[in-house]
Tab-separated table of C-alpha atoms in Angstrom:
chain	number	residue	atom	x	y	z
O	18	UNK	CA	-9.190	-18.947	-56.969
O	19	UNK	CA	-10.910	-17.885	-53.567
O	20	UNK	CA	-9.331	-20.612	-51.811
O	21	UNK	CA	-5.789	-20.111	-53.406
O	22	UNK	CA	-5.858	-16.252	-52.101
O	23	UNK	CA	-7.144	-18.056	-48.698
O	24	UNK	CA	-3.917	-20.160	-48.610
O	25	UNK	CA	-1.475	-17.362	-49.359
O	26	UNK	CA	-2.814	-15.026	-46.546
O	27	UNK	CA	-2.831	-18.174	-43.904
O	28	UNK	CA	0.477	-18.311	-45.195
O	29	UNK	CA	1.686	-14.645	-44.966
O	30	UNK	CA	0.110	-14.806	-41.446
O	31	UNK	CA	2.264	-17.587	-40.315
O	32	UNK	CA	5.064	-15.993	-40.929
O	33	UNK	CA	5.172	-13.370	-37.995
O	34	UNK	CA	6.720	-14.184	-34.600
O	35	UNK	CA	3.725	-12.950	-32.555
O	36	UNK	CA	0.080	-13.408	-32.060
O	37	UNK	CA	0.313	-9.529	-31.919
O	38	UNK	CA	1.684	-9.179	-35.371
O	39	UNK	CA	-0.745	-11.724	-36.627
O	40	UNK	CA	-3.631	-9.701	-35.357
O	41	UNK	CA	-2.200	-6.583	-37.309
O	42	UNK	CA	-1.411	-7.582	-40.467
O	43	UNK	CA	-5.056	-9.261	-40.646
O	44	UNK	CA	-7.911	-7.845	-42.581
O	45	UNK	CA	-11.217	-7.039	-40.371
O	46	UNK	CA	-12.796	-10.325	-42.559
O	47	UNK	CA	-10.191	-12.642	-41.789
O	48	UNK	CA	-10.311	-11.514	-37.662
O	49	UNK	CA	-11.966	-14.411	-35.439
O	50	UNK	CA	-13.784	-11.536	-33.336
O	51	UNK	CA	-16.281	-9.896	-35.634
O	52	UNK	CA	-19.867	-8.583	-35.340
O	53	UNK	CA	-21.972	-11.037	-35.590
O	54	UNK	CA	-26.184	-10.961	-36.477
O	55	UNK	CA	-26.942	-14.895	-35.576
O	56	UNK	CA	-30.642	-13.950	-36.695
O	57	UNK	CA	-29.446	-13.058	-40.223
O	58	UNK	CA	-29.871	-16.545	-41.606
O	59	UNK	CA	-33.297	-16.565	-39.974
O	60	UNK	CA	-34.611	-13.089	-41.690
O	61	UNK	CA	-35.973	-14.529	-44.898
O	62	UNK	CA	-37.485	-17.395	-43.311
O	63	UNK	CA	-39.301	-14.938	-40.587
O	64	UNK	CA	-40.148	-12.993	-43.793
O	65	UNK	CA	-41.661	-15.771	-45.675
O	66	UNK	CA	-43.197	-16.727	-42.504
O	67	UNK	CA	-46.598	-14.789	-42.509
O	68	UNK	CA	-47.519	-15.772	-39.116
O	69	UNK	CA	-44.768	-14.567	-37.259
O	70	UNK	CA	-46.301	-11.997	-34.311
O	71	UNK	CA	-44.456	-8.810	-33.277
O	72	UNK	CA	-43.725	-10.603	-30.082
O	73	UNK	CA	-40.882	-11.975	-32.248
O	74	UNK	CA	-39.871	-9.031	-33.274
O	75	UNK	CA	-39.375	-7.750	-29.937
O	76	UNK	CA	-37.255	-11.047	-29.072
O	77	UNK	CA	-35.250	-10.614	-32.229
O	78	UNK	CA	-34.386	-6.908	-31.189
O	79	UNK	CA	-33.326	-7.531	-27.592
O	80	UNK	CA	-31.376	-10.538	-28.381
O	81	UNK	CA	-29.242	-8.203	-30.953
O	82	UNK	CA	-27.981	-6.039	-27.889
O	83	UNK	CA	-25.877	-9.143	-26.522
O	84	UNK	CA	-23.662	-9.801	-29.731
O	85	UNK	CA	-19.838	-9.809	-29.831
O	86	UNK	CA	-18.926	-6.223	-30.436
O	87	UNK	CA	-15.494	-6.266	-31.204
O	88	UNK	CA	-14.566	-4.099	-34.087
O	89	UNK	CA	-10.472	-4.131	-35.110
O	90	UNK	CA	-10.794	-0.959	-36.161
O	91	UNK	CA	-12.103	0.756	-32.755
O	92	UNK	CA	-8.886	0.206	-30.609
O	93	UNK	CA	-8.533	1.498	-27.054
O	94	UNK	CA	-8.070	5.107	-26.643
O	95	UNK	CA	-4.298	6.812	-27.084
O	96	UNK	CA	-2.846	8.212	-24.138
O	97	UNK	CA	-0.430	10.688	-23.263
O	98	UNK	CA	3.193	9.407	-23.187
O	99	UNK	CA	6.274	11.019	-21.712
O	100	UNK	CA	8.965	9.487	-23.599
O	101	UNK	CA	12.947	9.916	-22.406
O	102	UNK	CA	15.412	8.743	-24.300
O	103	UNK	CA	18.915	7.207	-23.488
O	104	UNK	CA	20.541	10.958	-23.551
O	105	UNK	CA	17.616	12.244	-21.268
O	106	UNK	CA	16.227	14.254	-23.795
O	107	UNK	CA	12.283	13.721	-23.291
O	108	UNK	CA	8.771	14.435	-25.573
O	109	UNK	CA	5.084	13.614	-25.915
O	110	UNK	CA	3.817	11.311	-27.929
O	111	UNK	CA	0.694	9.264	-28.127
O	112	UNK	CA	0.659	5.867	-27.736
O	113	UNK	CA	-1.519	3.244	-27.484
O	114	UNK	CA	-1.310	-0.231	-25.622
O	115	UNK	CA	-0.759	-1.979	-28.388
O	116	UNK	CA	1.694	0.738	-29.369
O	117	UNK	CA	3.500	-0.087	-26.286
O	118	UNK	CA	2.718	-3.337	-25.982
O	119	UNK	CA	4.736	-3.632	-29.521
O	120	UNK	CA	7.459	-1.654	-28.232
O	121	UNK	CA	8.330	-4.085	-25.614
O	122	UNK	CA	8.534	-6.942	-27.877
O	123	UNK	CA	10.418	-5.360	-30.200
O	124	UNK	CA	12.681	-4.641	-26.648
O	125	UNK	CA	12.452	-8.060	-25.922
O	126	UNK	CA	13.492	-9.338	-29.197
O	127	UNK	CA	17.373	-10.933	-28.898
O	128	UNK	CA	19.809	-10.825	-31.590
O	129	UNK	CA	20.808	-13.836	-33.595
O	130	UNK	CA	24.581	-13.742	-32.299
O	131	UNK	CA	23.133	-13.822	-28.841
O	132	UNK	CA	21.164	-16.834	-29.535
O	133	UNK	CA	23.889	-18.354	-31.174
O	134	UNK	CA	25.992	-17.643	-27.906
O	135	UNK	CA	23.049	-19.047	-25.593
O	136	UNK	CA	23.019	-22.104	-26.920
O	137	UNK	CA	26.860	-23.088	-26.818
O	138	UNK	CA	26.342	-23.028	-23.038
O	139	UNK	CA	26.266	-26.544	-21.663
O	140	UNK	CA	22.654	-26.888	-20.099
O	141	UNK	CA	23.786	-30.071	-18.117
O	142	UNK	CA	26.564	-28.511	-16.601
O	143	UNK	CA	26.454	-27.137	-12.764
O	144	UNK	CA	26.845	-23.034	-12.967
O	145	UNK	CA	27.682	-21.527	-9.578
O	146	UNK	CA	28.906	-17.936	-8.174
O	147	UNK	CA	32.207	-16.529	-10.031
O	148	UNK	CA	34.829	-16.780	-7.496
O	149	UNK	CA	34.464	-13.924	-4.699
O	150	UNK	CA	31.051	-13.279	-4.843
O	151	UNK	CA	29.018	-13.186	-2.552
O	152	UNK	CA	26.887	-16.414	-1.690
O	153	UNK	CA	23.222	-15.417	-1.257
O	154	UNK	CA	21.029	-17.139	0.820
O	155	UNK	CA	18.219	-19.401	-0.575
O	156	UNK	CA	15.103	-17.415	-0.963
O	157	UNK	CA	12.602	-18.525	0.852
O	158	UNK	CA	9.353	-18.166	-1.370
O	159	UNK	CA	8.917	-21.091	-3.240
O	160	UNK	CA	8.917	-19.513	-7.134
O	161	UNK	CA	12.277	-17.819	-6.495
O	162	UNK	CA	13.249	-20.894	-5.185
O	163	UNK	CA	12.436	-23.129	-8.329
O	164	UNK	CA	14.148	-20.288	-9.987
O	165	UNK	CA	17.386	-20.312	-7.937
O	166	UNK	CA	17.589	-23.774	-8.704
O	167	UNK	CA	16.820	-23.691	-12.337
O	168	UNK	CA	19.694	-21.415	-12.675
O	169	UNK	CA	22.189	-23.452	-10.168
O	170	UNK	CA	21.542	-26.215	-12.554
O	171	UNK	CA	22.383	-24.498	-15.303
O	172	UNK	CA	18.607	-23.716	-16.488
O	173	UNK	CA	17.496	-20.273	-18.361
O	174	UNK	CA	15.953	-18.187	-16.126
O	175	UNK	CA	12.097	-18.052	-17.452
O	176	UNK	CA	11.286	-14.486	-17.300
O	177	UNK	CA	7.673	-13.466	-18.691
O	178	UNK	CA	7.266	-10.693	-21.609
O	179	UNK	CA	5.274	-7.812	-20.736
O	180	UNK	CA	1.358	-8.662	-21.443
O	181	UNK	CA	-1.458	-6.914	-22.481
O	182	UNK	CA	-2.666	-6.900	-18.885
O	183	UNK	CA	0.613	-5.300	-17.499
O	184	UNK	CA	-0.047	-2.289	-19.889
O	185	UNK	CA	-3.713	-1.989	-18.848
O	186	UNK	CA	-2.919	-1.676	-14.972
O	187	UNK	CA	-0.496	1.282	-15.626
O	188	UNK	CA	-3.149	2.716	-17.888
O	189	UNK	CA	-5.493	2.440	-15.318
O	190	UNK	CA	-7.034	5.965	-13.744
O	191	UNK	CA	-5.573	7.206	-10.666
O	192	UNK	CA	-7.190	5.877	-7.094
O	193	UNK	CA	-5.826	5.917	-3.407
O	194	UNK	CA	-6.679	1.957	-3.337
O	195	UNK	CA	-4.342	0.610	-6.129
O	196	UNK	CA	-1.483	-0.828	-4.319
O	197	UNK	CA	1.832	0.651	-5.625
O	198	UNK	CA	4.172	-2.243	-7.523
O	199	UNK	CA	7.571	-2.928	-9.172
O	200	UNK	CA	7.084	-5.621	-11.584
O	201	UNK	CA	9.721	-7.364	-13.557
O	202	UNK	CA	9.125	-8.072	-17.356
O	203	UNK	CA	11.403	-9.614	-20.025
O	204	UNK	CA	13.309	-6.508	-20.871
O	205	UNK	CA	11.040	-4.361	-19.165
O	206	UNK	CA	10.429	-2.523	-15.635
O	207	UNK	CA	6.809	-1.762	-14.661
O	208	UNK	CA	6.745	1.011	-12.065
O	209	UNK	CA	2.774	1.581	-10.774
O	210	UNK	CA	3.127	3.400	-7.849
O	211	UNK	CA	0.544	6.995	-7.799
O	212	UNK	CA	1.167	9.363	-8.897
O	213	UNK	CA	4.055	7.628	-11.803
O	214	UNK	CA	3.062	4.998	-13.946
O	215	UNK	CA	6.237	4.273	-15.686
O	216	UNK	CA	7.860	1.627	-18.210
O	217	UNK	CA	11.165	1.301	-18.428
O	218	UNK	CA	13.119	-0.487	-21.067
O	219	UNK	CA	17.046	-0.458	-21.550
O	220	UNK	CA	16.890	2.726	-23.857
O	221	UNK	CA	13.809	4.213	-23.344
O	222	UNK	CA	11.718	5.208	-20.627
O	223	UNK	CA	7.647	5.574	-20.928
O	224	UNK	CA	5.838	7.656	-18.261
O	225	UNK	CA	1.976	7.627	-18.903
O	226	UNK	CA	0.978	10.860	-18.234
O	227	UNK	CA	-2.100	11.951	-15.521
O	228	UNK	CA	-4.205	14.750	-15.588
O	229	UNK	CA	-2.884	18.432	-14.562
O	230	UNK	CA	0.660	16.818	-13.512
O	231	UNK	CA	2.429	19.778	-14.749
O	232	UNK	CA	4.933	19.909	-11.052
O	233	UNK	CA	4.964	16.255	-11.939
O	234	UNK	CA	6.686	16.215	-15.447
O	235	UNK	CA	8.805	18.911	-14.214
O	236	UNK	CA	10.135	17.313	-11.541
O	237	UNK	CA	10.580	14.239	-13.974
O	238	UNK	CA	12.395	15.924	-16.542
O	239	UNK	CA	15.082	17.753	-13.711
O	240	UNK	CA	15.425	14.165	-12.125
O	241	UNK	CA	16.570	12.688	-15.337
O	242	UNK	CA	18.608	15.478	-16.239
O	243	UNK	CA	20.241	14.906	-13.089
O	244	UNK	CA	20.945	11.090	-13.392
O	245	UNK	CA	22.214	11.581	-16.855
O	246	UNK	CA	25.054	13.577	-15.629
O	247	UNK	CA	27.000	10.434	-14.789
O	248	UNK	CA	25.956	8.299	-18.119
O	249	UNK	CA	29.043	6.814	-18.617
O	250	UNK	CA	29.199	4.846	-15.566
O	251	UNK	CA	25.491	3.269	-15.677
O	252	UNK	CA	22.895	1.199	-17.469
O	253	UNK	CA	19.837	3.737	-18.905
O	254	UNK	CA	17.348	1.597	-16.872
O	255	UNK	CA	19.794	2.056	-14.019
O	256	UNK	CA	19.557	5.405	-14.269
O	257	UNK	CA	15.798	5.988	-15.216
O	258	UNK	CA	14.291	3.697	-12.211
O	259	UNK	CA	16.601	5.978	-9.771
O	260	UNK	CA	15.074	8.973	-11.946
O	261	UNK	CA	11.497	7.723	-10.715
O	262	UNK	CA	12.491	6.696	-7.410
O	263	UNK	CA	13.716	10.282	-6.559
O	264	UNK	CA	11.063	11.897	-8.415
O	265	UNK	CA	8.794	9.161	-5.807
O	266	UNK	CA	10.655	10.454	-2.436
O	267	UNK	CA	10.382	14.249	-3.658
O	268	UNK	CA	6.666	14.051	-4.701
O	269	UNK	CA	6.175	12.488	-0.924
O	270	UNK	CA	7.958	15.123	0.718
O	271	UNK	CA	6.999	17.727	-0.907
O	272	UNK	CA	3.674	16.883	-0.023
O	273	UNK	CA	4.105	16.026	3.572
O	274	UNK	CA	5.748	20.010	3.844
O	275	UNK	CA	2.432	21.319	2.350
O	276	UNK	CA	0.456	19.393	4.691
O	277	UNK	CA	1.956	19.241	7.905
O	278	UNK	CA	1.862	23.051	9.147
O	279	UNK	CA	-1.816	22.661	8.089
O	280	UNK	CA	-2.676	20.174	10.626
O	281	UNK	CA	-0.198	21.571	12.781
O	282	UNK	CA	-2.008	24.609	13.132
O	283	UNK	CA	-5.584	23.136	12.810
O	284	UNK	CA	-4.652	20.440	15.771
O	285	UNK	CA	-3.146	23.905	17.948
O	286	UNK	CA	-6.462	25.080	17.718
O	287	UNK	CA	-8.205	21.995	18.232
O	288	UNK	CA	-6.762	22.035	21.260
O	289	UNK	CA	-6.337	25.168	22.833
O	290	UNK	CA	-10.208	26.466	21.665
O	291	UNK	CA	-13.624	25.752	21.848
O	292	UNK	CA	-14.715	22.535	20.404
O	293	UNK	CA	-17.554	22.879	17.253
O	294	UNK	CA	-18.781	20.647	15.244
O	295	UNK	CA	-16.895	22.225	12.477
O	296	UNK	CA	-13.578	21.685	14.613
O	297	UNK	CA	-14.629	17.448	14.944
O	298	UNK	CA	-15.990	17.788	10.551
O	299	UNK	CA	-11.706	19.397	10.487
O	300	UNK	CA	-9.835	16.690	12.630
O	301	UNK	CA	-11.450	13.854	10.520
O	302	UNK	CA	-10.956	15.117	7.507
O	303	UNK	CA	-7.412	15.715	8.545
O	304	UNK	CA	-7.509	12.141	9.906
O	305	UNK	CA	-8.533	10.577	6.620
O	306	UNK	CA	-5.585	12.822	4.464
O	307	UNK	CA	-2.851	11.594	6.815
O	308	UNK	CA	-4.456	7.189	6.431
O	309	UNK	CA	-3.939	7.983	2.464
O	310	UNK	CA	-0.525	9.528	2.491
O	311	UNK	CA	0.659	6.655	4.821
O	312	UNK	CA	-1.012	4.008	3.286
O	313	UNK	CA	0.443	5.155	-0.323
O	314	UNK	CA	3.867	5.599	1.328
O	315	UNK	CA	3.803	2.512	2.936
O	316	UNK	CA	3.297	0.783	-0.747
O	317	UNK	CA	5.831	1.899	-2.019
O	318	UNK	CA	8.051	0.774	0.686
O	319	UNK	CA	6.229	-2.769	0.277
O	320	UNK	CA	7.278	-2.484	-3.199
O	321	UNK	CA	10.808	-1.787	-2.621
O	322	UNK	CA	11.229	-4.618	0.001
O	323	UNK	CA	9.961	-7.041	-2.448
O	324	UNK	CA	12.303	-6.350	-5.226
O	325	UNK	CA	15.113	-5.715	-2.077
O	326	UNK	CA	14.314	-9.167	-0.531
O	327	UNK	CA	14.759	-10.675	-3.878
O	328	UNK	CA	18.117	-11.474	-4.995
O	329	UNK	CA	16.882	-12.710	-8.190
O	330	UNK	CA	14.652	-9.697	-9.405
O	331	UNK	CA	17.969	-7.450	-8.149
O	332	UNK	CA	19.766	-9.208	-11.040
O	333	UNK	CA	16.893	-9.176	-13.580
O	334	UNK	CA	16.819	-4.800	-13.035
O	335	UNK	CA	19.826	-5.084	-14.985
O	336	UNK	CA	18.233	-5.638	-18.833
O	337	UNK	CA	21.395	-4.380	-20.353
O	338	UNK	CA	23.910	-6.620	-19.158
O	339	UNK	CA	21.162	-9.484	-19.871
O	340	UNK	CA	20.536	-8.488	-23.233
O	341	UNK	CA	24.051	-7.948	-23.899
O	342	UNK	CA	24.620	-11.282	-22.594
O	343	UNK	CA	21.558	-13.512	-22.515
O	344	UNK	CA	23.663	-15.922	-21.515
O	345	UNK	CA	23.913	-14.829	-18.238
O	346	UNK	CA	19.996	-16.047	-17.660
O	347	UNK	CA	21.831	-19.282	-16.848
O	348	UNK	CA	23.406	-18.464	-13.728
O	349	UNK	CA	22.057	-14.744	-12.183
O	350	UNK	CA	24.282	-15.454	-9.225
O	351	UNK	CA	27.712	-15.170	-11.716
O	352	UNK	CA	27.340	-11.128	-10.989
O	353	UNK	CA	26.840	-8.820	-8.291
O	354	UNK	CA	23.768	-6.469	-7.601
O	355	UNK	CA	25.227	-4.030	-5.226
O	356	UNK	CA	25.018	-0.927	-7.538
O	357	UNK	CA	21.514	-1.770	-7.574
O	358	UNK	CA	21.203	-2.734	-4.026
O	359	UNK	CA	22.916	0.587	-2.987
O	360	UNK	CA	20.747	2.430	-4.932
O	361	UNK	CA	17.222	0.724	-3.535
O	362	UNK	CA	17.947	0.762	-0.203
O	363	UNK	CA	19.131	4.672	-0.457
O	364	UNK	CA	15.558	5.406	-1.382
O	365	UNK	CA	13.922	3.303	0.433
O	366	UNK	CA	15.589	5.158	3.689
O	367	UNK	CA	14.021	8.282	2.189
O	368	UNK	CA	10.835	6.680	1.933
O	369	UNK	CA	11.540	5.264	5.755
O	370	UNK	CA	11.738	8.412	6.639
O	371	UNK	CA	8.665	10.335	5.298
O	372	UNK	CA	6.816	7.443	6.553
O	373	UNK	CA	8.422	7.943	10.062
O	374	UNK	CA	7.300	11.759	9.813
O	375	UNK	CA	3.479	10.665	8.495
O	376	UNK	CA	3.329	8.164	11.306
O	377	UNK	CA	4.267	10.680	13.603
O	378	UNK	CA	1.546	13.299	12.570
O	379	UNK	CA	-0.803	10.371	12.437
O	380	UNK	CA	0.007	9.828	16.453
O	381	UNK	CA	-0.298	13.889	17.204
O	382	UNK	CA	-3.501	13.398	15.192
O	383	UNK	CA	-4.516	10.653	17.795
O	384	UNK	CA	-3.190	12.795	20.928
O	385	UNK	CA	-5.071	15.589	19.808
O	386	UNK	CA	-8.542	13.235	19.244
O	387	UNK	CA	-7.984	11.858	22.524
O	388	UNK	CA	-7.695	15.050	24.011
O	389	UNK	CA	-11.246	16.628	22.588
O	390	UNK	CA	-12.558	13.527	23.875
O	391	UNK	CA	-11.415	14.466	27.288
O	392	UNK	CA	-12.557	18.517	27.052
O	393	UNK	CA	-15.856	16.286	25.547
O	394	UNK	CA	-16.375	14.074	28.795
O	395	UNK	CA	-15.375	16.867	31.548
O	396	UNK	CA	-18.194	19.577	29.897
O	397	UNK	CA	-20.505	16.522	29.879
O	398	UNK	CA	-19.486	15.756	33.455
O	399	UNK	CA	-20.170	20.019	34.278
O	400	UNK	CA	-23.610	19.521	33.128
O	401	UNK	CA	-24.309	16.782	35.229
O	402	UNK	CA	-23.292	18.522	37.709
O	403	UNK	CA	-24.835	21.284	37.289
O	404	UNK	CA	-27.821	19.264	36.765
O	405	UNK	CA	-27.398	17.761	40.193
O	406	UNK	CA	-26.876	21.244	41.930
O	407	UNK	CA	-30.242	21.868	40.135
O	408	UNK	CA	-31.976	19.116	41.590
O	409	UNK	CA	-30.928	19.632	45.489
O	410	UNK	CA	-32.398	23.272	45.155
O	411	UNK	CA	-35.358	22.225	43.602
O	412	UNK	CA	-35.611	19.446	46.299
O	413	UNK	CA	-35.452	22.211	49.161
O	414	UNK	CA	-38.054	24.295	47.170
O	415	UNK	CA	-40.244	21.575	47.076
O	416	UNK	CA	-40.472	20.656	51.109
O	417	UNK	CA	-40.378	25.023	51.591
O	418	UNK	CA	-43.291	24.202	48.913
O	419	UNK	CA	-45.054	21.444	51.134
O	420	UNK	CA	-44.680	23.510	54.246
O	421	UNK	CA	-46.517	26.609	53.146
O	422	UNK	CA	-49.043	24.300	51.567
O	423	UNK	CA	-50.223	22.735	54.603
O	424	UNK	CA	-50.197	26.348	56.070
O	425	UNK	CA	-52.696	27.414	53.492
O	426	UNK	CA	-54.850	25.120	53.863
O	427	UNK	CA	-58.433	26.554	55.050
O	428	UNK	CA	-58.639	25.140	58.845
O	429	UNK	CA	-59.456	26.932	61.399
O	430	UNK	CA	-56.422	26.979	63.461
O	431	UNK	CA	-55.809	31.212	64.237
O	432	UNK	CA	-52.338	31.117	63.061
O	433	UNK	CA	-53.348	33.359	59.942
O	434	UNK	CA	-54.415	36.194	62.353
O	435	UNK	CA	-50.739	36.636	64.256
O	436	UNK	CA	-48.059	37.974	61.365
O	437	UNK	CA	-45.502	37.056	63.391
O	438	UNK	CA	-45.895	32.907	62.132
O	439	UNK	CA	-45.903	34.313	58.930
O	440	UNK	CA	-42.400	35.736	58.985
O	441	UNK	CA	-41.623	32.754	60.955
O	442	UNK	CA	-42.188	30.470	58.416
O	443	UNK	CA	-40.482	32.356	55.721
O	444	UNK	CA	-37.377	32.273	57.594
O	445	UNK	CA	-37.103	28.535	58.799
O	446	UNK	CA	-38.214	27.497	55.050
O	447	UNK	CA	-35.410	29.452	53.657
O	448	UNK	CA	-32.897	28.264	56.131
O	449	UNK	CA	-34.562	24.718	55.531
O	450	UNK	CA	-33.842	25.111	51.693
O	451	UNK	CA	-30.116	26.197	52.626
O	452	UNK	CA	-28.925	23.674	54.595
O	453	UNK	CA	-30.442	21.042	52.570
O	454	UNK	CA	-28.539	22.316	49.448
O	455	UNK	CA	-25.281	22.469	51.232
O	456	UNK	CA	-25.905	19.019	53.037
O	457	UNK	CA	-26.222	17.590	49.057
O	458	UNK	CA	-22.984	19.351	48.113
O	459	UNK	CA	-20.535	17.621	51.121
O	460	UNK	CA	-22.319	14.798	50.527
O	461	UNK	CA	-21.479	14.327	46.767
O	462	UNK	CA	-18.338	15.914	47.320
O	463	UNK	CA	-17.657	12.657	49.649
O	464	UNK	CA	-18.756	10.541	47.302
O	465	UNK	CA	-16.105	12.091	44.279
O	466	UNK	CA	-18.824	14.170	42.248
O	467	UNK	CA	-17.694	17.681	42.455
O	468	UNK	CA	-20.091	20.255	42.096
């Protein structure tokens, strides 16, 4: 009876399309992952065992600590998603990976009439550009080449579904060091550039939500607003990656104009005041604010060249058309991309230009440094100096010094009993003392050390 009830849920199992389906409609016995005490069919042979020492014990007890610890029903945490909708409208919702991990297949899923149509094409048959297209130029990486020539002969495009891993790098916590990236799914968009971790699908949008991004979802919500004035004319995913692309450029912007009259200002001062410790502590920290904001900038550009540079990925940014039409994976040269082109290459000049203005500040920054440097070496130099002027005045002291020692000596020579050497020698030591100073200073001053 066991093993008939076995049979039945092997065979319920088998019926779903997707190892993630599979995995869900399992029961936590039938799992492969599972808790697992290897020492439990030992127990009542270490129990019937009377000479077993508590050194086993120990063993036993420390080994338990490195078992498989996967429990199905303790799944990642939920986070907080900002869903939008084909209309614009947006809402919160909680979601977890495998919540949106299910959500993309279900995105990714094609309808039978479209497979029907997919397979009439003739997959031996040459496919090239529609008449008046434009002919693209071979790329020159070699995957989008095997792909350009997959579809020239006539091959479906082999686009990846989103994975497990995809979700987990836009759930990842915020950091300066992640590089920012556009990567294309089956049916799905992965935007991962700081602060917006989006998904976008061809009617829905999912922005993971960070901590205390209120400006953020604000911002978000006007920018879709925005782009869904003109609907009727463009694709949702269209229309939700320019959403994020403005919100992008703003977000940049926005915070170059809080920081730039702050390290205007702090660089004036830098340079027309004293110099402090606490000034140098100011210019690096300024220093290390501008390296982040370019380097995160400059990401994004990367990002947007990549996908630019790419004929290929141009075409797979539209996943209406292509889900409308899967047949078009056959040949993604048989339509244009220059909506999407246009639309790239608008923000990426916005995104030239904030970089422009951060690589600008970062050079000020640098003037500035190199200018402390110099106010650093010249008051070094003026003690040195100074130092030197020092030493010539104690060097005429010292020989006034020697003379009045040999004076004071006790030998009988009478000098001591006529005041007038005494006077005498006060006034050829000084003058001694004089001239030697002054003799030092024309002599340095020859030499190019000004004193």
């Amino acid at each position: 009876m066991d093993d008939q009830t076995h049979a039945n849920d092997a065979k319920n199992i088998g019926h779903h399309s997707s190892p993630l389906e599979m995995i869900t409609h399992m029961t936590p016995t039938d799992l492969p992952y599972q808790k697992i005490d290897t020492l439990s069919s030992k127990e009542p042979e270490l129990a019937r065992n009377s000479s077993a020492s508590s050194q086993n014990v120990k063993e036993k007890s420390n080994l338990r600590q490195f078992y498989c610890q996967f429990d199905p029903k303790h799944r990642s945490g939920r986070s907080l998603v900002l869903k939008f909708d084909i209309f614009g409208n947006s809402y919160f919702e909680e979601m977890s990976r495998i919540d949106v991990l299910r959500m993309t297949e279900e995105a990714a899923k094609e309808r039978e009439q479209d497979n029907e149509c997919i397979h009439v094409v003739p997959m031996a048959t040459s496919v090239s550009p529609r008449a008046g297209s434009k002919t693209f130029p071979r790329p020159q990486r070699s995957s989008n080449a095997d792909r350009m020539d997959n579809a020239l002969h006539g091959g479906i495009c082999d686009v990846q579904r989103v994975h497990a891993r995809d979700i987990r790098k836009l759930n990842n916590v915020y950091a300066v060091s992640n590089e920012p990236s556009i990567v294309l799914r089956k049916q799905a968009i992965l935007v991962n550039a700081d602060p917006i971790r989006a998904l976008v699908m061809r009617d829905a949008c999912l922005v993971f939500v960070p901590d205390g991004a209120d400006s953020l979802l604000s911002l978000l919500k006007e920018k879709f607003h925005e782009s869904n004035q003109d609907m009727t004319t463009q694709a949702f995913e269209l229309r939700a990656l320019e959403a994020l692309l403005a919100t992008l450029c703003r977000i940049f912007e926005s915070d170059y104009e809080k920081m730039a009259p702050v390290v205007i200002s702090a660089l004036d001062r830098l340079a027309n005041g004293k110099i402090g410790t606490n000034e140098l502590d100011t210019l690096r920290t300024y220093k290390n604010t501008i390296n982040e904001f370019e380097s995160q900038v400059d990401g994004v550009r990367r990002a947007l060249m990549e996908i630019l540079d790419n004929e290929e990925d141009l075409r797979l940014l539209y996943l209406t058309k292509l889900h409308k039409n899967p047949s078009l994976l056959t040949d993604l040269w048989s339509f244009d991309s220059e909506e999407v082109e246009a639309m790239i290459e608008n923000y990426l000049q916005d995104i030239y230009t904030t970089r422009t203005k951060a690589n600008l500040m970062q050079h000020r920054i640098q003037n500035t440094e190199s200018l402390v440097m110099m106010k650093l070496d010249y008051s070094r130099n003026y003690l040195l100096g100074v130092e030197l002027l020092f030493s010539l005045v104690a060097l005429g002291v010292s020989i006034g010094t020697y003379v009045t020692g040999i004076f004071g000596m006790n030998l009988a020579s009478g000098i001591p009993e006529q005041p007038v050497y005494f006077y005498g020698t006060v006034v050829i030591t000084g003058i001694a003392i004089i001239v030697i100073v002054v003799a030092g200073v024309f002599f340095f001053r020859r030499q190019g050390v000004y004193l």
